[in-house]
Tab-separated table of C-alpha atoms in Angstrom:
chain	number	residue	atom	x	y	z
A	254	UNK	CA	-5.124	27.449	10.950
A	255	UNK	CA	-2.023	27.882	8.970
A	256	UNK	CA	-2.336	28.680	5.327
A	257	UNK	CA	-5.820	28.872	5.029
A	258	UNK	CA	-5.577	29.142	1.078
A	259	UNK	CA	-4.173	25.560	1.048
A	260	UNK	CA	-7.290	24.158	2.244
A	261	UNK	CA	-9.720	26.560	0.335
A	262	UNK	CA	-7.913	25.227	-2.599
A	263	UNK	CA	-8.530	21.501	-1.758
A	264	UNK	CA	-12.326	22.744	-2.006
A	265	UNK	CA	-12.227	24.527	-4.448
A	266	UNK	CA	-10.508	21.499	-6.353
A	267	UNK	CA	-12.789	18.900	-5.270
A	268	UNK	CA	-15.890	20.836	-6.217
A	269	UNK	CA	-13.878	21.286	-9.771
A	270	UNK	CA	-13.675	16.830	-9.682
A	271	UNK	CA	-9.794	17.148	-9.346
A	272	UNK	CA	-9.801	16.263	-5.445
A	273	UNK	CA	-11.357	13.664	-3.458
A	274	UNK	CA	-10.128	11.700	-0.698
A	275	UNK	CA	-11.184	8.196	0.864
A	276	UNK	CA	-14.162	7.506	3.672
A	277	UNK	CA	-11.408	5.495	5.568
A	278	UNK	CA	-9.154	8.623	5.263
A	279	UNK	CA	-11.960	10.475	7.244
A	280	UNK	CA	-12.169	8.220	9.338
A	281	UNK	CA	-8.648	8.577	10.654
A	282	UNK	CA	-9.057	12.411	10.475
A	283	UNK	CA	-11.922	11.757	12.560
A	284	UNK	CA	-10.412	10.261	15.050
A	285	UNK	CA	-7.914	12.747	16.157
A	286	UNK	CA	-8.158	15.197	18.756
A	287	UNK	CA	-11.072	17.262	18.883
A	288	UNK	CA	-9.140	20.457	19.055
A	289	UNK	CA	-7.026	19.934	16.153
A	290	UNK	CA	-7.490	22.397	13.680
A	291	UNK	CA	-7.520	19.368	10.524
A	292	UNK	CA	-10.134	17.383	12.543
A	293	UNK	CA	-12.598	21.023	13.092
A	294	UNK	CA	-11.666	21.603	9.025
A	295	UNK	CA	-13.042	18.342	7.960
A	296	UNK	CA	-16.006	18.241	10.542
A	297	UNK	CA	-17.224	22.109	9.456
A	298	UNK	CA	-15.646	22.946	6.265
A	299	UNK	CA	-15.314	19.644	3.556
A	300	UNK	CA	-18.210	18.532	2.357
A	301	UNK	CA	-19.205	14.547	2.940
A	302	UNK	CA	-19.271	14.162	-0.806
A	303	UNK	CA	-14.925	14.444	-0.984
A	304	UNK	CA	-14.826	11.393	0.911
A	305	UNK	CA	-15.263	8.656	-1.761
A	306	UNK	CA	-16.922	5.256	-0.452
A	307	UNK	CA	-14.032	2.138	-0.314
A	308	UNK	CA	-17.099	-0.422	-0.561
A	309	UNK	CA	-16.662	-0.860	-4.195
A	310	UNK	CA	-16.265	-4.435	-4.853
A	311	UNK	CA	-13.153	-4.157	-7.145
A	312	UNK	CA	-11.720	-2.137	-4.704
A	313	UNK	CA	-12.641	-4.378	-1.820
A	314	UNK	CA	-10.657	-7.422	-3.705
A	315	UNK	CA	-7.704	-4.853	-4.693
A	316	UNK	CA	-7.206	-3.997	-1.197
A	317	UNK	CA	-7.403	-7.732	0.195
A	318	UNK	CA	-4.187	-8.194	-2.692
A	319	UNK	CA	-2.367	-5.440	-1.298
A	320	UNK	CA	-2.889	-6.700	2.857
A	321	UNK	CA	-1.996	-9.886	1.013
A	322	UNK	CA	1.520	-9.233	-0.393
A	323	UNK	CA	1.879	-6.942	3.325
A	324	UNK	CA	1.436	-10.104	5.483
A	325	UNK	CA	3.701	-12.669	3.043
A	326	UNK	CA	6.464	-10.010	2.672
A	327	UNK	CA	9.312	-10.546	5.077
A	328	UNK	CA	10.799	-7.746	4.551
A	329	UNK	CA	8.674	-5.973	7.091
A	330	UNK	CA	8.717	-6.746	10.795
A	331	UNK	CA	5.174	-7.850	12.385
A	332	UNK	CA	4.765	-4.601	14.139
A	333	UNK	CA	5.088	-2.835	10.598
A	334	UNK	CA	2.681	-5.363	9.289
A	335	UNK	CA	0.186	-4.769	12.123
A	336	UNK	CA	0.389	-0.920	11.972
A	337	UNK	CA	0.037	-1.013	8.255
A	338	UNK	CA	-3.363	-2.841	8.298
A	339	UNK	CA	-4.917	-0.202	11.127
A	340	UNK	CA	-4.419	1.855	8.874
A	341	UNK	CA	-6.442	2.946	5.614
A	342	UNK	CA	-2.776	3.599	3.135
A	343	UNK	CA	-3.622	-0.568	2.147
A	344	UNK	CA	-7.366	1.047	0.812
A	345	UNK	CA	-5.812	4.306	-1.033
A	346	UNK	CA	-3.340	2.025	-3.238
A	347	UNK	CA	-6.491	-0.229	-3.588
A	348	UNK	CA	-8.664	2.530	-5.097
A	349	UNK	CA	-6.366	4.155	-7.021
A	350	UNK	CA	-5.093	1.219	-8.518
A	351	UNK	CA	-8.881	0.072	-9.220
A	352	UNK	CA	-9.956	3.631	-10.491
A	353	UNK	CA	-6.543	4.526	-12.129
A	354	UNK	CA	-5.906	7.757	-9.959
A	355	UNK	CA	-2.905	9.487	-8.437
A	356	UNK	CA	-2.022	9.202	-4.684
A	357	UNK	CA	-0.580	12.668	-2.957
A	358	UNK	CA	1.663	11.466	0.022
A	359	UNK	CA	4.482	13.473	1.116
A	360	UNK	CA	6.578	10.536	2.166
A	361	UNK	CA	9.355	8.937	0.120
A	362	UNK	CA	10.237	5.689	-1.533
A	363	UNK	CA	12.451	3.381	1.172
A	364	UNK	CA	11.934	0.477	-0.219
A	365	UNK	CA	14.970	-1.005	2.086
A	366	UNK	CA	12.579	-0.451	5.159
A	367	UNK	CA	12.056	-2.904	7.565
A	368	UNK	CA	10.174	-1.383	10.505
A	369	UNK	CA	7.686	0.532	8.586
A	370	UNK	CA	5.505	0.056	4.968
A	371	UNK	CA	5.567	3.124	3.313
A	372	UNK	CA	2.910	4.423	1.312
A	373	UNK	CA	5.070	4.978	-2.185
A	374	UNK	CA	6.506	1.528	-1.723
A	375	UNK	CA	3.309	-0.022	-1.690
A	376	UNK	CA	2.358	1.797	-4.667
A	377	UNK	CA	5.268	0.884	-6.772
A	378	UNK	CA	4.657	-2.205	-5.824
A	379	UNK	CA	1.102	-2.137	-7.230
A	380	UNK	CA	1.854	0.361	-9.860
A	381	UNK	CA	-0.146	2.952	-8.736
A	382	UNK	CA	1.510	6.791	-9.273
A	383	UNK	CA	2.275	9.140	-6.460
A	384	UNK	CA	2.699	12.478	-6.595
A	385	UNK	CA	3.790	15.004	-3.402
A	386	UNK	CA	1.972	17.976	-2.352
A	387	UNK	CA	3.742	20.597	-4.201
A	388	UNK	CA	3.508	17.847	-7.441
A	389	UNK	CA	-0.676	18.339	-6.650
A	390	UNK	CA	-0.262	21.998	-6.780
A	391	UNK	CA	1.464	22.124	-9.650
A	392	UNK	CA	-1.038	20.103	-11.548
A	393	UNK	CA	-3.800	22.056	-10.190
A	394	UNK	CA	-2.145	25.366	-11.015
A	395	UNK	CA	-2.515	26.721	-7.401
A	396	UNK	CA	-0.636	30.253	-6.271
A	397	UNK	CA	-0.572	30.983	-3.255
A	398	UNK	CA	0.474	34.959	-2.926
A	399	UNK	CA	2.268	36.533	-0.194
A	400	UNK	CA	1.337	39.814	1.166
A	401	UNK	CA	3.437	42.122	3.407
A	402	UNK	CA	1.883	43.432	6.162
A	403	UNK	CA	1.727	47.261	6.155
């Protein structure tokens, strides 16, 4: 695994109550290939409890608003549309937007996309912040030090 320290930090945060993902975020992890170094990390090394449930009935209504303004915008193509709701970026904007919590994505704003909903547009659009990875580390005050080999 690259950078182990990266995801001994996620840990280390979530046991702190700074980190958490989403079950349907597992989910998706889940689902990849068995060999993949993320998928082995989150079957052997995160605990169950940093996947927050989705279930929450606030939640539940905030994400059927969000698959909502998807489907009626025509901006996006129906392929976008389609991928988008496989997909569990429609039930991060929900929670956060419900619980008033940051999203980490590393993509960008395009909010002249057609064939693809991006995660940041949807949560301008809902007015949820978003923060990158190296925003996250920043907040959490993470160093990661390089040593030579000798």
């Amino acid at each position: 695994m690259i950078c182990p320290g990266f995801w001994d930090s996620l840990i280390h945060h979530h046991e702190q109550g700074r980190v958490h993902s989403l079950d349907r975020i597992q989910q998706e992890l889940l689902a990849g290939r068995e060999d993949e170094d993320l998928v082995q990390w989150v079957k052997n090394d995160v605990p169950d409890r940093f996947f927050l449930p989705s279930q929450d009935a606030d939640v539940i209504r905030a994400y059927q608003d969000v698959m909502l303004w998807v489907q009626r915008n025509s901006q996006y193509v129906d392929n976008a549309k389609a991928k988008f709701a496989t997909e569990a970026d429609g039930w991060l904007v929900a929670y956060a937007r419900v619980m008033g919590v940051d999203v980490v994505t590393n993509e960008q704003p395009r909010p002249e996309a057609r064939s693809r909903i991006l995660l940041p547009d949807v949560c301008n659009r809902f007015d949820v912040r978003f923060h990158d990875t190296f925003a996250m580390l920043k907040s959490l005050q993470v160093r990661y030090d390089f040593a030579k080999e000798s």
